XYZ file of C-alpha atoms in Angstrom:
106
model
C 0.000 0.000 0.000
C 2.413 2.661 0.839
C 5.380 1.354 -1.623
C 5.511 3.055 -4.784
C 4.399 1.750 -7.969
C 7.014 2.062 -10.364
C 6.142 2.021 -14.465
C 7.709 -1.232 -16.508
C 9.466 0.032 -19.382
C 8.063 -1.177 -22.558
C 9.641 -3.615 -24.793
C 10.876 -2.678 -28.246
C 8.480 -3.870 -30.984
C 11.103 -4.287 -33.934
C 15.020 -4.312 -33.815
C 16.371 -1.107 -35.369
C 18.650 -1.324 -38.723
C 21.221 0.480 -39.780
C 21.006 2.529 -43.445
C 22.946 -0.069 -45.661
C 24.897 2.444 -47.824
C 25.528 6.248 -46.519
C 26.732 8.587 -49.243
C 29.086 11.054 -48.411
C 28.411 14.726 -48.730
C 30.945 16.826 -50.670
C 31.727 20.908 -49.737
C 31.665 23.160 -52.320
C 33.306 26.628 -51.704
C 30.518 29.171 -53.148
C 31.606 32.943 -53.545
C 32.529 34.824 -51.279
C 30.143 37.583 -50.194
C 31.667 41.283 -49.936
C 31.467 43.131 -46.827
C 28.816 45.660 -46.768
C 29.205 48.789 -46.909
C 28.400 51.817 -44.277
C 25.336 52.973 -45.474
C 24.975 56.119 -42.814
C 26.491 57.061 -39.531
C 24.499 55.934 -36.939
C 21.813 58.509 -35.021
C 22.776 60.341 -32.686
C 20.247 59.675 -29.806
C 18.412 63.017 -28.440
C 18.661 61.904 -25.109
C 20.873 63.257 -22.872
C 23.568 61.141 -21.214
C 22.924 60.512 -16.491
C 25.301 62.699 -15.504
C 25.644 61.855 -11.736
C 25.976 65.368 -10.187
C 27.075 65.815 -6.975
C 23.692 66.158 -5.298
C 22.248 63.369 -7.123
C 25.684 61.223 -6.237
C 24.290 62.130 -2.022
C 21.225 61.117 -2.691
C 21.741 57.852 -3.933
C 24.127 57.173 -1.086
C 21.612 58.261 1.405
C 18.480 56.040 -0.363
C 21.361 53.126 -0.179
C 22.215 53.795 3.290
C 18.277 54.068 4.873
C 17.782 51.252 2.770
C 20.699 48.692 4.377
C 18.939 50.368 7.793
C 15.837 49.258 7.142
C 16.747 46.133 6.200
C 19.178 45.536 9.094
C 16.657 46.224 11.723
C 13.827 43.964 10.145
C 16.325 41.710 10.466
C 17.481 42.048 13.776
C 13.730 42.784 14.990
C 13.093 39.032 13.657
C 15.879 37.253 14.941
C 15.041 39.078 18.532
C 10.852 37.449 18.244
C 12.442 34.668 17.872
C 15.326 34.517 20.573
C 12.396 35.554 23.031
C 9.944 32.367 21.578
C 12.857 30.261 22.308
C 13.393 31.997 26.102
C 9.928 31.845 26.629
C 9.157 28.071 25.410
C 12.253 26.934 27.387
C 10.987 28.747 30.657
C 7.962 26.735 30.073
C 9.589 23.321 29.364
C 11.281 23.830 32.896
C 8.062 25.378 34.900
C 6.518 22.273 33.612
C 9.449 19.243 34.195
C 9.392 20.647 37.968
C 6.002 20.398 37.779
C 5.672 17.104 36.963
C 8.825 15.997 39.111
C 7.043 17.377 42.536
C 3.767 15.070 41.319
C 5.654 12.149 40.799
C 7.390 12.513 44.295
C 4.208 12.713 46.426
């Protein structure tokens, strides 16, 4: 009931033969194709190139920096919940062993 039921893998129905004769394939060199030719310099693009100014260079640093701080103290915030569920649950595991050790003594 709880083994797995594996598929059989089917027979082959015929035996598989190779071609009898293979003719080889012979390489002709065509001709050669010229290179092409510039047809027009490419366009220039109207949009202007980022230029990181010093301003924007600060603010990017300062959106990276609140950002690593946010992320640190989620962090930290988590592994503190569960630091406290594991003080709290082993607290319990003790307030209950004594528990059950002064029952089994009277």
């Amino acid at each position: 009931m709880f083994r797995p039921k594996l598929p059989t893998m089917p027979q082959p129905t015929a035996t598989a033969t190779p071609p009898a004769h293979v003719e080889p394939t012979t390489n002709t060199p065509g001709t050669p194709v010229p290179p092409p030719t510039p047809v027009a310099p490419a366009a220039v693009s109207s949009r202007p190139a980022v230029q990181l100014t010093p301003g924007t260079a600060l603010a990017l640093v300062g959106g990276g920096t609140a950002v690593v701080l946010v992320v640190g103290t989620v962090l930290v915030s988590m592994l503190l919940a569960v630091a406290v569920t594991a003080a709290s649950v082993a607290v319990c595991a003790v307030v209950l062993r004594s528990l059950l050790a002064s029952q089994h003594r009277r």
